[in-house]
CSV table of C-alpha atoms in Angstrom, one decimal:
chain,number,residue,atom,x,y,z
A,899,MET,CA,-0.5,-0.4,-0.4
A,900,ASN,CA,1.3,3.4,-1.1
A,901,THR,CA,1.1,6.8,-0.1
A,902,PRO,CA,1.2,9.6,-1.9
A,903,HIS,CA,4.0,11.9,-1.9
A,904,THR,CA,3.1,14.2,0.9
A,905,ALA,CA,6.1,17.2,1.6
A,906,MET,CA,7.3,16.3,5.5
A,907,PRO,CA,6.0,19.0,8.0
A,908,PRO,CA,8.5,21.5,8.9
A,909,LEU,CA,8.9,19.5,11.9
A,910,LEU,CA,10.1,16.6,11.3
A,911,GLN,CA,12.6,18.5,9.6
A,912,GLN,CA,14.3,19.5,13.0
A,913,PRO,CA,15.1,16.7,16.1
A,914,LEU,CA,12.3,16.5,17.8
A,915,ARG,CA,12.7,17.7,22.2
A,916,LEU,CA,11.2,18.6,25.7
A,917,LEU,CA,9.8,22.0,26.7
A,918,ILE,CA,10.6,22.7,29.6
A,919,ASP,CA,10.2,26.3,30.9
A,920,GLY,CA,9.2,27.4,27.6
A,921,GLN,CA,12.3,26.4,26.4
A,922,TRP,CA,13.3,23.3,23.9
A,923,VAL,CA,15.9,21.0,25.4
A,924,GLY,CA,17.2,18.2,25.0
A,925,CYS,CA,16.8,15.3,27.6
A,926,ALA,CA,19.1,14.3,30.5
A,927,SER,CA,20.6,10.7,29.1
A,928,GLY,CA,20.1,11.8,25.0
A,929,ALA,CA,18.3,8.9,24.4
A,930,ARG,CA,16.3,8.5,21.7
A,931,MET,CA,13.9,6.7,20.0
A,932,ASP,CA,12.9,5.9,16.6
A,933,VAL,CA,9.1,7.3,15.7
A,934,ILE,CA,7.0,4.8,13.2
A,935,ASN,CA,4.5,5.7,10.2
A,936,PRO,CA,2.1,3.0,11.2
A,937,SER,CA,0.8,2.7,7.5
A,938,THR,CA,5.2,1.9,5.9
A,939,GLY,CA,6.6,0.6,8.9
A,940,GLU,CA,8.9,3.9,8.2
A,941,VAL,CA,10.8,6.1,10.6
A,942,LEU,CA,9.2,9.2,10.7
A,943,ALA,CA,11.6,10.8,13.1
A,944,GLN,CA,13.2,10.7,16.5
A,945,GLU,CA,11.7,11.3,19.8
A,946,ALA,CA,13.8,12.0,22.9
A,947,LEU,CA,13.7,9.2,25.6
A,948,GLY,CA,13.0,12.1,28.8
A,949,GLY,CA,13.6,10.0,32.5
A,950,ALA,CA,12.9,10.9,35.8
A,951,ALA,CA,15.9,13.6,35.8
A,952,ASP,CA,14.1,15.5,32.8
A,953,ILE,CA,10.1,14.9,34.7
A,954,HIS,CA,12.4,17.1,37.6
A,955,GLN,CA,12.8,19.9,35.3
A,956,ALA,CA,9.1,20.3,34.6
A,957,VAL,CA,7.7,19.3,37.3
A,958,GLN,CA,9.9,22.4,39.2
A,959,ALA,CA,9.2,24.7,35.8
A,960,ALA,CA,5.6,24.4,36.4
A,961,ARG,CA,5.4,25.2,40.2
A,962,ARG,CA,7.3,28.5,40.1
A,963,ALA,CA,4.6,29.4,37.6
A,964,LEU,CA,2.0,27.6,39.6
A,965,GLU,CA,3.2,29.5,42.5
A,966,ALA,CA,5.1,32.4,41.3
A,967,GLY,CA,5.1,34.2,37.8
A,968,PRO,CA,2.3,35.1,36.0
A,969,TRP,CA,0.3,32.5,35.5
A,970,ALA,CA,0.1,32.7,39.5
A,971,ARG,CA,-1.4,36.9,38.9
A,972,MET,CA,-2.9,36.3,36.0
A,973,ARG,CA,-7.4,37.2,35.9
A,974,PRO,CA,-9.5,34.5,35.1
A,975,ALA,CA,-10.5,36.8,31.8
A,976,GLU,CA,-7.2,36.5,30.7
A,977,ARG,CA,-7.1,33.0,30.9
A,978,THR,CA,-10.3,31.9,28.9
A,979,ARG,CA,-8.3,34.9,26.0
A,980,LEU,CA,-5.3,32.5,25.6
A,981,LEU,CA,-7.4,28.8,25.9
A,982,LEU,CA,-9.2,31.0,23.3
A,983,LYS,CA,-6.0,32.2,20.9
A,984,LEU,CA,-4.6,28.2,21.2
A,985,ALA,CA,-7.6,27.3,19.7
A,986,ASP,CA,-7.4,30.2,16.6
A,987,ALA,CA,-4.1,28.7,16.8
A,988,LEU,CA,-5.3,25.0,15.8
A,989,ASP,CA,-7.6,25.9,13.4
A,990,GLN,CA,-5.4,28.2,11.8
A,991,HIS,CA,-2.7,25.2,11.8
A,992,GLY,CA,-5.7,22.4,11.1
A,993,ASP,CA,-3.9,20.8,8.0
A,994,GLU,CA,-0.1,20.2,9.5
A,995,LEU,CA,-1.9,19.3,12.7
A,996,ALA,CA,-4.0,16.8,10.7
A,997,LEU,CA,-0.4,15.9,8.5
A,998,LEU,CA,1.5,15.1,11.8
A,999,GLU,CA,-1.3,12.9,13.3
A,1000,THR,CA,-2.2,10.5,10.4
A,1001,LEU,CA,1.5,10.4,9.8
A,1002,ASN,CA,2.3,9.4,13.8
A,1003,THR,CA,-1.3,7.2,13.8
A,1004,GLY,CA,-1.9,6.3,10.8
A,1005,LYS,CA,-5.9,7.2,10.4
A,1006,PRO,CA,-8.1,8.9,7.6
A,1007,LEU,CA,-7.1,12.7,7.4
A,1008,LYS,CA,-10.1,14.1,6.8
A,1009,VAL,CA,-10.7,12.6,9.9
A,1010,ALA,CA,-7.8,13.6,11.3
A,1011,ARG,CA,-8.7,17.6,10.0
A,1012,LEU,CA,-12.7,17.1,11.1
A,1013,PHE,CA,-12.6,15.0,14.2
A,1014,ASP,CA,-8.8,15.8,15.3
A,1015,VAL,CA,-8.3,18.6,14.6
A,1016,GLY,CA,-11.5,19.9,15.0
A,1017,HIS,CA,-12.5,18.2,18.5
A,1018,ALA,CA,-9.8,19.5,20.0
A,1019,ALA,CA,-10.3,22.7,19.4
A,1020,GLU,CA,-14.0,23.1,20.0
A,1021,CYS,CA,-12.3,21.6,23.1
A,1022,LEU,CA,-10.0,24.7,24.3
A,1023,ARG,CA,-13.2,27.2,24.0
A,1024,TYR,CA,-15.8,25.2,25.7
A,1025,ASN,CA,-13.6,25.1,28.8
A,1026,ALA,CA,-12.5,28.3,27.5
A,1027,GLY,CA,-15.3,29.3,28.9
A,1028,TRP,CA,-14.7,27.5,32.5
A,1029,ALA,CA,-12.0,30.2,33.6
A,1030,THR,CA,-14.8,32.9,34.8
A,1031,LYS,CA,-17.2,30.5,36.1
A,1032,LEU,CA,-15.6,28.6,38.5
A,1033,ASN,CA,-16.9,30.1,41.8
A,1034,GLY,CA,-17.6,29.1,45.6
A,1035,GLU,CA,-21.3,29.8,47.6
A,1036,THR,CA,-22.1,31.0,50.4
A,1037,ARG,CA,-23.7,28.6,53.2
A,1038,ALA,CA,-26.1,29.2,55.9
A,1039,VAL,CA,-24.3,27.3,58.7
A,1040,SER,CA,-26.1,26.4,62.6
A,1041,LEU,CA,-23.0,26.9,64.1
A,1042,HIS,CA,-24.3,29.5,67.3
A,1043,GLY,CA,-23.3,33.1,66.9
A,1044,ASP,CA,-22.8,35.6,63.9
A,1045,TRP,CA,-21.3,33.8,60.6
A,1046,HIS,CA,-20.5,34.2,57.1
A,1047,ALA,CA,-19.7,31.3,55.8
A,1048,TYR,CA,-18.0,30.8,52.1
A,1049,THR,CA,-16.1,28.2,49.7
A,1050,LEU,CA,-13.9,28.9,47.5
A,1051,ARG,CA,-12.6,26.3,44.4
A,1052,GLU,CA,-8.4,27.0,44.3
A,1053,PRO,CA,-6.1,25.4,41.4
A,1054,VAL,CA,-5.2,21.4,42.4
A,1055,GLY,CA,-2.3,22.1,41.8
A,1056,VAL,CA,0.9,21.1,38.9
A,1057,VAL,CA,-0.6,18.6,37.3
A,1058,GLY,CA,0.5,15.3,35.8
A,1059,LEU,CA,-1.3,14.8,32.2
A,1060,ILE,CA,-0.5,10.9,30.2
A,1061,VAL,CA,-2.5,10.6,27.2
A,1062,PRO,CA,-3.4,7.6,24.9
A,1063,TRP,CA,-2.0,7.1,21.0
A,1064,ASN,CA,-5.1,6.6,20.1
A,1065,VAL,CA,-6.2,9.7,19.9
A,1066,PRO,CA,-3.3,12.1,20.7
A,1067,LEU,CA,-3.9,15.5,20.5
A,1068,ALA,CA,-7.7,15.7,20.8
A,1069,MET,CA,-6.8,13.8,24.5
A,1070,ALA,CA,-4.0,15.9,25.3
A,1071,VAL,CA,-6.1,18.9,24.4
A,1072,SER,CA,-8.8,17.3,26.3
A,1073,LYS,CA,-6.8,17.5,29.9
A,1074,ILE,CA,-5.1,20.3,28.9
A,1075,ALA,CA,-7.8,22.9,28.4
A,1076,PRO,CA,-9.3,22.4,31.3
A,1077,ALA,CA,-6.4,22.1,34.2
A,1078,LEU,CA,-5.4,25.9,32.2
A,1079,ALA,CA,-8.4,26.3,33.1
A,1080,ALA,CA,-9.4,26.1,36.6
A,1081,GLY,CA,-5.7,28.3,36.9
A,1082,CYS,CA,-3.5,24.6,37.3
A,1083,THR,CA,-0.4,24.5,35.5
A,1084,VAL,CA,0.7,21.2,34.0
A,1085,VAL,CA,3.3,18.4,32.9
A,1086,LEU,CA,2.3,16.6,29.7
A,1087,LYS,CA,4.1,12.7,28.9
A,1088,PRO,CA,2.4,11.8,25.5
A,1089,ALA,CA,2.7,8.7,24.4
A,1090,GLU,CA,5.7,7.4,23.2
A,1091,LEU,CA,4.2,6.0,20.2
A,1092,THR,CA,2.6,9.0,19.1
A,1093,PRO,CA,4.5,12.7,20.8
A,1094,LEU,CA,4.7,14.4,16.8
A,1095,THR,CA,0.8,16.8,17.9
A,1096,ALA,CA,2.2,16.9,20.8
A,1097,LEU,CA,4.9,18.4,20.6
A,1098,ARG,CA,3.8,21.2,17.7
A,1099,LEU,CA,0.4,22.0,20.2
A,1100,GLY,CA,3.0,23.0,22.4
A,1101,GLU,CA,5.3,25.4,19.8
A,1102,LEU,CA,1.8,27.0,19.2
A,1103,ILE,CA,1.4,27.2,23.2
A,1104,VAL,CA,4.3,29.4,23.4
A,1105,ALA,CA,3.4,31.1,20.2
A,1106,VAL,CA,0.0,32.1,21.3
A,1107,GLY,CA,1.7,33.1,24.7
A,1108,PHE,CA,1.5,31.7,27.6
A,1109,PRO,CA,4.0,32.4,30.1
A,1110,PRO,CA,6.7,29.4,30.6
A,1111,GLY,CA,6.6,27.1,32.8
A,1112,VAL,CA,2.6,26.7,32.7
A,1113,VAL,CA,2.7,24.1,30.0
A,1114,ASN,CA,5.4,21.3,30.2
A,1115,ILE,CA,5.8,18.5,26.8
A,1116,VAL,CA,8.4,15.9,28.1
A,1117,THR,CA,8.5,13.0,25.6
A,1118,GLY,CA,9.1,9.3,27.3
A,1119,LEU,CA,8.3,5.9,27.7
A,1120,GLY,CA,5.5,5.6,30.2
A,1121,THR,CA,7.7,3.2,32.4
A,1122,GLU,CA,10.4,6.0,32.9
A,1123,ALA,CA,8.9,9.2,32.1
A,1124,GLY,CA,5.7,8.3,33.5
A,1125,GLN,CA,6.5,6.5,36.0
A,1126,ALA,CA,8.8,10.1,36.6
A,1127,LEU,CA,5.6,12.0,36.4
A,1128,VAL,CA,3.5,9.7,38.6
A,1129,ALA,CA,5.6,9.5,41.5
A,1130,HIS,CA,6.5,12.7,41.8
A,1131,PRO,CA,6.2,14.4,45.2
A,1132,GLY,CA,5.5,17.9,42.9
A,1133,VAL,CA,2.7,16.4,41.5
A,1134,ASP,CA,-0.2,17.7,43.4
A,1135,LYS,CA,-2.5,15.6,40.5
A,1136,VAL,CA,-2.6,12.8,37.7
A,1137,SER,CA,-4.9,12.0,34.7
A,1138,PHE,CA,-4.3,9.2,33.4
A,1139,THR,CA,-6.1,8.2,30.2
A,1140,GLY,CA,-4.9,4.4,29.0
A,1141,SER,CA,-5.3,0.8,29.8
A,1142,THR,CA,-6.2,-0.7,33.1
A,1143,ALA,CA,-3.6,-2.2,33.8
A,1144,VAL,CA,-1.6,0.5,34.0
A,1145,GLY,CA,-4.8,2.7,35.8
A,1146,LYS,CA,-3.8,-0.1,38.8
A,1147,ALA,CA,-0.3,0.1,39.2
A,1148,ILE,CA,-0.4,4.3,38.9
A,1149,LEU,CA,-2.9,4.4,41.9
A,1150,GLY,CA,0.3,2.5,43.8
A,1151,SER,CA,2.9,4.9,42.8
A,1152,ALA,CA,0.7,8.1,43.4
A,1153,ALA,CA,0.5,6.5,47.2
A,1154,GLY,CA,3.5,8.4,48.6
A,1155,ASN,CA,2.1,12.2,48.9
A,1156,LEU,CA,-1.1,10.7,47.6
A,1157,LYS,CA,-1.7,13.0,45.2
A,1158,ARG,CA,-5.4,13.4,43.5
A,1159,VAL,CA,-5.5,10.8,40.5
A,1160,ALA,CA,-8.0,10.4,38.1
A,1161,LEU,CA,-8.2,7.3,35.5
A,1162,GLU,CA,-10.2,6.7,31.9
A,1163,LEU,CA,-9.6,3.4,31.0
A,1164,GLY,CA,-10.8,0.6,29.3
A,1165,GLY,CA,-14.6,-0.9,28.0
A,1166,LYS,CA,-16.1,-3.5,26.8
A,1167,SER,CA,-19.2,-1.5,25.5
A,1168,PRO,CA,-22.8,-3.5,25.1
A,1169,VAL,CA,-24.5,-2.1,21.8
A,1170,PHE,CA,-28.5,-4.1,21.9
A,1171,ILE,CA,-30.7,-3.4,19.4
A,1172,PHE,CA,-34.2,-4.6,20.1
A,1173,PRO,CA,-36.6,-6.0,16.3
A,1174,ASP,CA,-38.5,-2.7,17.1
A,1175,ALA,CA,-34.8,-0.3,16.0
A,1176,ASP,CA,-34.6,1.5,13.2
A,1177,LEU,CA,-32.1,-1.1,12.1
A,1178,ASP,CA,-30.8,0.8,8.6
A,1179,ARG,CA,-29.2,3.7,11.6
A,1180,ALA,CA,-28.9,1.0,14.5
A,1181,ILE,CA,-27.0,-1.5,11.6
A,1182,ASP,CA,-25.2,1.8,10.8
A,1183,ALA,CA,-24.0,2.8,13.9
A,1184,ALA,CA,-22.8,-0.8,15.0
A,1185,ALA,CA,-20.2,-0.7,12.4
A,1186,ARG,CA,-18.8,2.9,13.3
A,1187,GLY,CA,-18.6,2.3,16.8
A,1188,ILE,CA,-16.8,-0.5,16.2
A,1189,PHE,CA,-14.1,0.3,13.3
A,1190,SER,CA,-14.3,3.3,13.8
A,1191,ASN,CA,-9.5,4.6,14.3
A,1192,THR,CA,-9.3,1.0,13.9
A,1193,GLY,CA,-11.2,-0.1,17.5
A,1194,GLN,CA,-8.7,1.9,19.2
A,1195,VAL,CA,-11.9,3.8,21.0
A,1196,CYS,CA,-12.5,2.9,25.4
A,1197,ALA,CA,-16.2,3.0,23.9
A,1198,ALA,CA,-15.7,1.2,21.1
A,1199,GLY,CA,-19.1,-0.7,21.3
A,1200,SER,CA,-17.2,-4.4,20.5
A,1201,ARG,CA,-20.1,-6.9,21.9
A,1202,LEU,CA,-23.5,-6.1,19.9
A,1203,PHE,CA,-26.7,-8.3,21.7
A,1204,VAL,CA,-29.6,-8.3,19.3
A,1205,HIS,CA,-32.9,-9.8,19.2
A,1206,ARG,CA,-33.0,-13.0,17.3
A,1207,SER,CA,-35.0,-11.8,15.4
A,1208,VAL,CA,-33.3,-9.4,13.4
A,1209,ALA,CA,-30.2,-11.0,14.1
A,1210,GLU,CA,-29.7,-12.1,10.1
A,1211,ARG,CA,-30.4,-8.8,8.8
A,1212,VAL,CA,-28.1,-6.4,11.4
A,1213,VAL,CA,-25.3,-9.3,11.3
A,1214,GLU,CA,-25.4,-9.5,7.7
A,1215,GLY,CA,-25.3,-5.4,7.3
A,1216,VAL,CA,-22.5,-5.0,10.0
A,1217,ALA,CA,-20.9,-7.9,7.9
A,1218,ARG,CA,-21.6,-6.0,4.5
A,1219,ARG,CA,-20.4,-2.8,5.7
A,1220,ALA,CA,-17.1,-4.2,7.3
A,1221,ARG,CA,-16.3,-5.9,4.0
A,1222,GLN,CA,-17.0,-3.0,2.1
A,1223,LEU,CA,-15.1,-0.7,4.6
A,1224,ARG,CA,-11.9,0.7,1.9
A,1225,VAL,CA,-8.3,-0.2,4.8
A,1226,ALA,CA,-5.6,2.1,3.5
A,1227,PRO,CA,-3.5,4.4,4.3
A,1228,GLY,CA,-4.5,7.4,6.0
A,1229,LEU,CA,-3.9,10.1,3.3
A,1230,VAL,CA,-5.1,7.6,0.5
A,1231,ALA,CA,-8.1,9.4,-0.5
A,1232,ASP,CA,-10.6,7.4,0.1
A,1233,ALA,CA,-9.6,5.6,2.9
A,1234,GLU,CA,-12.0,5.0,5.8
A,1235,ILE,CA,-9.6,3.2,8.1
A,1236,GLY,CA,-5.9,3.1,9.1
A,1237,PRO,CA,-3.7,0.8,10.0
A,1238,VAL,CA,-3.8,-0.5,14.1
A,1239,ILE,CA,-0.8,1.1,16.0
A,1240,SER,CA,2.2,-0.4,15.4
A,1241,ALA,CA,3.6,-4.4,14.8
A,1242,ARG,CA,2.9,-5.5,18.6
A,1243,GLN,CA,-0.6,-4.7,19.0
A,1244,ARG,CA,-1.2,-6.6,15.2
A,1245,GLU,CA,-0.1,-9.2,16.7
A,1246,ARG,CA,-2.4,-9.1,19.6
A,1247,VAL,CA,-5.2,-8.4,18.3
A,1248,MET,CA,-5.0,-10.8,15.9
A,1249,ALA,CA,-3.3,-13.5,18.7
A,1250,TYR,CA,-7.8,-12.8,20.0
A,1251,VAL,CA,-9.3,-13.3,17.3
A,1252,ALA,CA,-7.3,-17.0,16.7
A,1253,SER,CA,-8.2,-16.8,20.1
A,1254,GLY,CA,-11.7,-16.8,19.3
A,1255,ARG,CA,-12.0,-18.9,16.5
A,1256,ALA,CA,-10.3,-22.0,19.0
A,1257,GLU,CA,-13.5,-21.5,21.9
A,1258,GLY,CA,-15.8,-21.5,18.9
A,1259,ALA,CA,-16.8,-18.6,17.6
A,1260,GLU,CA,-17.8,-17.9,14.0
A,1261,VAL,CA,-15.8,-15.4,11.9
A,1262,VAL,CA,-18.0,-14.4,9.4
A,1263,ALA,CA,-16.2,-11.1,8.4
A,1264,GLY,CA,-12.3,-10.2,8.2
A,1265,GLY,CA,-9.7,-12.5,10.7
A,1266,GLU,CA,-7.5,-11.9,9.0
A,1267,ALA,CA,-3.9,-8.9,8.7
A,1268,ILE,CA,-3.2,-7.6,5.7
A,1269,ASP,CA,0.2,-8.6,3.7
A,1270,GLY,CA,2.8,-6.1,2.9
A,1271,ALA,CA,4.1,-2.8,4.0
A,1272,GLY,CA,2.2,-1.3,7.8
A,1273,TYR,CA,0.3,-2.7,10.6
A,1274,PHE,CA,-3.1,-3.5,9.0
A,1275,ILE,CA,-6.2,-5.4,10.4
A,1276,GLN,CA,-8.9,-6.6,8.3
A,1277,PRO,CA,-13.4,-5.4,9.9
A,1278,THR,CA,-14.0,-8.6,12.2
A,1279,VAL,CA,-17.2,-9.5,12.8
A,1280,MET,CA,-17.5,-12.9,14.7
A,1281,VAL,CA,-20.7,-15.0,15.5
A,1282,ASN,CA,-21.9,-17.7,17.7
A,1283,THR,CA,-19.7,-16.3,20.8
A,1284,ALA,CA,-20.5,-16.9,24.3
A,1285,PRO,CA,-19.6,-15.2,27.5
A,1286,ALA,CA,-17.7,-16.8,28.6
A,1287,MET,CA,-14.4,-16.5,25.6
A,1288,LYS,CA,-11.5,-13.9,25.8
A,1289,VAL,CA,-12.8,-12.2,22.9
A,1290,VAL,CA,-16.3,-11.2,24.5
A,1291,ARG,CA,-14.2,-10.9,28.1
A,1292,GLU,CA,-10.9,-8.4,27.5
A,1293,GLU,CA,-10.5,-5.4,25.4
A,1294,ILE,CA,-9.2,-6.4,22.4
A,1295,PHE,CA,-8.6,-2.5,21.1
A,1296,GLY,CA,-9.3,-3.3,17.5
A,1297,PRO,CA,-11.5,-3.7,14.4
A,1298,VAL,CA,-13.3,-6.6,15.5
A,1299,LEU,CA,-17.0,-7.2,17.3
A,1300,CYS,CA,-18.5,-9.8,19.1
A,1301,VAL,CA,-22.1,-10.7,18.4
A,1302,GLN,CA,-24.3,-12.7,20.5
A,1303,GLN,CA,-28.3,-13.3,20.4
A,1304,PHE,CA,-30.9,-12.5,23.1
A,1305,ASP,CA,-35.1,-14.1,22.6
A,1306,ASP,CA,-37.5,-12.0,24.2
A,1307,ASP,CA,-35.7,-12.3,27.6
A,1308,SER,CA,-36.1,-9.3,30.6
A,1309,LEU,CA,-34.8,-6.6,30.6
A,1310,GLU,CA,-32.8,-7.4,33.8
A,1311,GLN,CA,-31.6,-10.3,32.7
A,1312,LEU,CA,-31.1,-8.7,29.1
A,1313,ALA,CA,-29.0,-6.2,31.1
A,1314,ALA,CA,-27.0,-8.5,33.4
A,1315,ARG,CA,-25.7,-9.6,30.4
A,1316,GLY,CA,-24.5,-6.4,29.1
A,1317,ASN,CA,-23.4,-5.9,32.5
A,1318,ASP,CA,-21.1,-9.5,33.0
A,1319,THR,CA,-18.2,-7.1,32.4
A,1320,ASP,CA,-15.6,-5.8,34.5
A,1321,PHE,CA,-16.1,-3.0,33.0
A,1322,GLY,CA,-18.3,0.3,32.9
A,1323,LEU,CA,-17.8,3.1,30.8
A,1324,SER,CA,-20.3,3.6,27.5
A,1325,SER,CA,-23.4,1.9,25.9
A,1326,SER,CA,-25.8,1.7,23.4
A,1327,ILE,CA,-29.2,1.1,23.3
A,1328,TRP,CA,-31.5,0.8,19.7
A,1329,THR,CA,-35.4,0.6,19.9
A,1330,ARG,CA,-38.2,3.0,19.7
A,1331,ASP,CA,-40.0,1.5,23.1
A,1332,LEU,CA,-38.8,4.5,25.1
A,1333,ARG,CA,-40.0,2.1,28.7
A,1334,THR,CA,-37.7,-0.3,27.3
A,1335,ALA,CA,-35.1,2.5,26.2
A,1336,HIS,CA,-35.4,3.9,29.9
A,1337,GLN,CA,-36.0,1.0,32.0
A,1338,MET,CA,-32.3,-0.1,30.4
A,1339,VAL,CA,-30.4,2.9,31.1
A,1340,ARG,CA,-31.4,2.7,34.6
A,1341,ARG,CA,-30.7,-1.0,34.5
A,1342,LEU,CA,-26.9,-0.7,33.0
A,1343,LYS,CA,-23.8,0.4,34.8
A,1344,ALA,CA,-21.7,2.1,32.4
A,1345,GLY,CA,-21.2,6.2,32.9
A,1346,ASN,CA,-22.1,6.9,29.6
A,1347,VAL,CA,-25.8,5.4,27.7
A,1348,ARG,CA,-26.6,6.3,24.4
A,1349,VAL,CA,-30.2,6.0,23.1
A,1350,ASN,CA,-31.1,5.5,19.5
A,1351,ALA,CA,-27.4,6.9,18.9
A,1352,ALA,CA,-23.8,6.4,17.5
A,1353,ALA,CA,-22.2,9.1,19.1
A,1354,ALA,CA,-23.4,11.6,21.3
A,1355,LEU,CA,-19.7,12.9,22.8
A,1356,ASP,CA,-20.9,16.3,23.9
A,1357,PHE,CA,-18.4,19.0,25.9
A,1358,ALA,CA,-20.7,19.7,28.0
A,1359,MET,CA,-21.5,16.1,29.5
A,1360,PRO,CA,-19.6,14.2,31.8
A,1361,PHE,CA,-17.7,11.5,30.7
A,1362,GLY,CA,-16.3,8.5,32.8
A,1363,GLY,CA,-16.9,4.9,34.0
A,1364,TYR,CA,-17.9,2.4,36.8
A,1365,LYS,CA,-15.7,-0.2,37.6
A,1366,GLN,CA,-13.1,-0.8,35.8
A,1367,SER,CA,-13.4,1.5,33.7
A,1368,GLY,CA,-11.6,3.9,36.0
A,1369,TRP,CA,-12.5,6.5,38.6
A,1370,GLY,CA,-13.8,10.8,38.1
A,1371,ARG,CA,-15.3,12.3,35.2
A,1372,GLU,CA,-14.1,14.5,32.0
A,1373,ASN,CA,-16.0,17.2,30.4
A,1374,GLY,CA,-18.8,19.6,31.3
A,1375,ARG,CA,-18.4,21.1,34.7
A,1376,GLU,CA,-17.1,18.5,36.7
A,1377,GLY,CA,-14.5,18.4,34.5
A,1378,VAL,CA,-12.9,21.5,35.2
A,1379,GLU,CA,-14.0,21.6,39.2
A,1380,ALA,CA,-12.0,18.3,38.6
A,1381,TYR,CA,-8.9,19.8,38.6
A,1382,THR,CA,-9.7,22.1,41.5
A,1383,GLU,CA,-10.0,21.5,45.5
A,1384,LEU,CA,-12.8,22.8,47.3
A,1385,LYS,CA,-11.7,25.1,50.8
A,1386,SER,CA,-14.3,25.8,53.0
A,1387,VAL,CA,-13.8,28.8,55.2
A,1388,ALA,CA,-16.3,30.2,58.2
A,1389,ILE,CA,-15.4,33.5,59.5
A,1390,ASP,CA,-16.9,34.3,63.2
A,1391,LEU,CA,-18.3,38.3,63.2
A,1392,ASN,CA,-19.2,38.2,67.1
């Protein structure tokens, strides 16, 4: 699969460095690592492998900016203006950012431009408004005498942000924006596989006028730079998006100074299609819900529960869509699905498909890796799956859909099947019956429930999960307040 010739962005024509205290610097060790284009397997650049010494410098810079620099004295309205300027800069450089995202992740260029860059810019604009709207309350207390009591919201402090490789730009911004709106300073650790757009974002942050040290970016391995950031005693909070296994490890590392921890982790999200649903819409949504971003989405609808009376039509519809999707490098104009992120990830996904086959599941679409350069996999639909199978129980993080059927089960029984997982991030219900919809909504143990909708991501709506899908919420008022501490003040007026 050959990609058309594309001029390399300026970022790739220079050594990749770290952003610490407003300056671009090399890492202390001098170590570097190849950044790979997953569509070709070719080296795009070499990133600096930051370590504990670099993290320490970044945390110190963030602390100075928080407590002594211009950021400490900046009015909320000024923070709003800076965030809006950064949003405008993302729009102005959107084509370049999209190209970097596509080169680094393999996703279709049109998706990177419309969703990843557009999503990031709108996230900045939404959170910019909150900088001037965070406030405490006066409280009526029952203490004896005459009291004035109120609460204050203050920045939680220096925040360590660790983001995944599947949606690197949008995820970096989704953490930076609310943290800055709340008045915090940050150290961002991008995923080692996908550092490019984070570094270009850092250049834009400097260019629009954020004071030195407010945003620091240290690239490197999770086991080194990430671990050092989580364990650093000068970090007041860590926000991590990634696998549940790593999230559990972070909890232990954060215990040293009992820093606040927010975790947005894995999912194994159920999709329910009832016989009265608009089947054309439901089929399209089920396909997009698992195959978008090559299935590398924490909220992917990877478990499909479909009523037996419409199962044949639904399965054939989703399988047909899987077979029709154009799997190609992201720079190919009609690409609909790109590669998975790495050779290791392709091996992991294919091992799950082999496991499903061995346990009795049937592949009705896809099921194979695609020969040639890059890390491509056929979109896959598996039927005759059962609750005990690994493909049903574990997060695959690839374009693999597991289908189960149901009869006229009670809603309690059906919801129990959907809830039979360690995760509880997202879920989707397709029905025209309001009673069915509302009762299923109440019974599903998931942080996000969509009814007759393929996606309902909006910055006003909190996003997060139940059970092992994480702690805390992002987006909305809750997402900004998560970067604050609440202080109670009581004044005796007697």
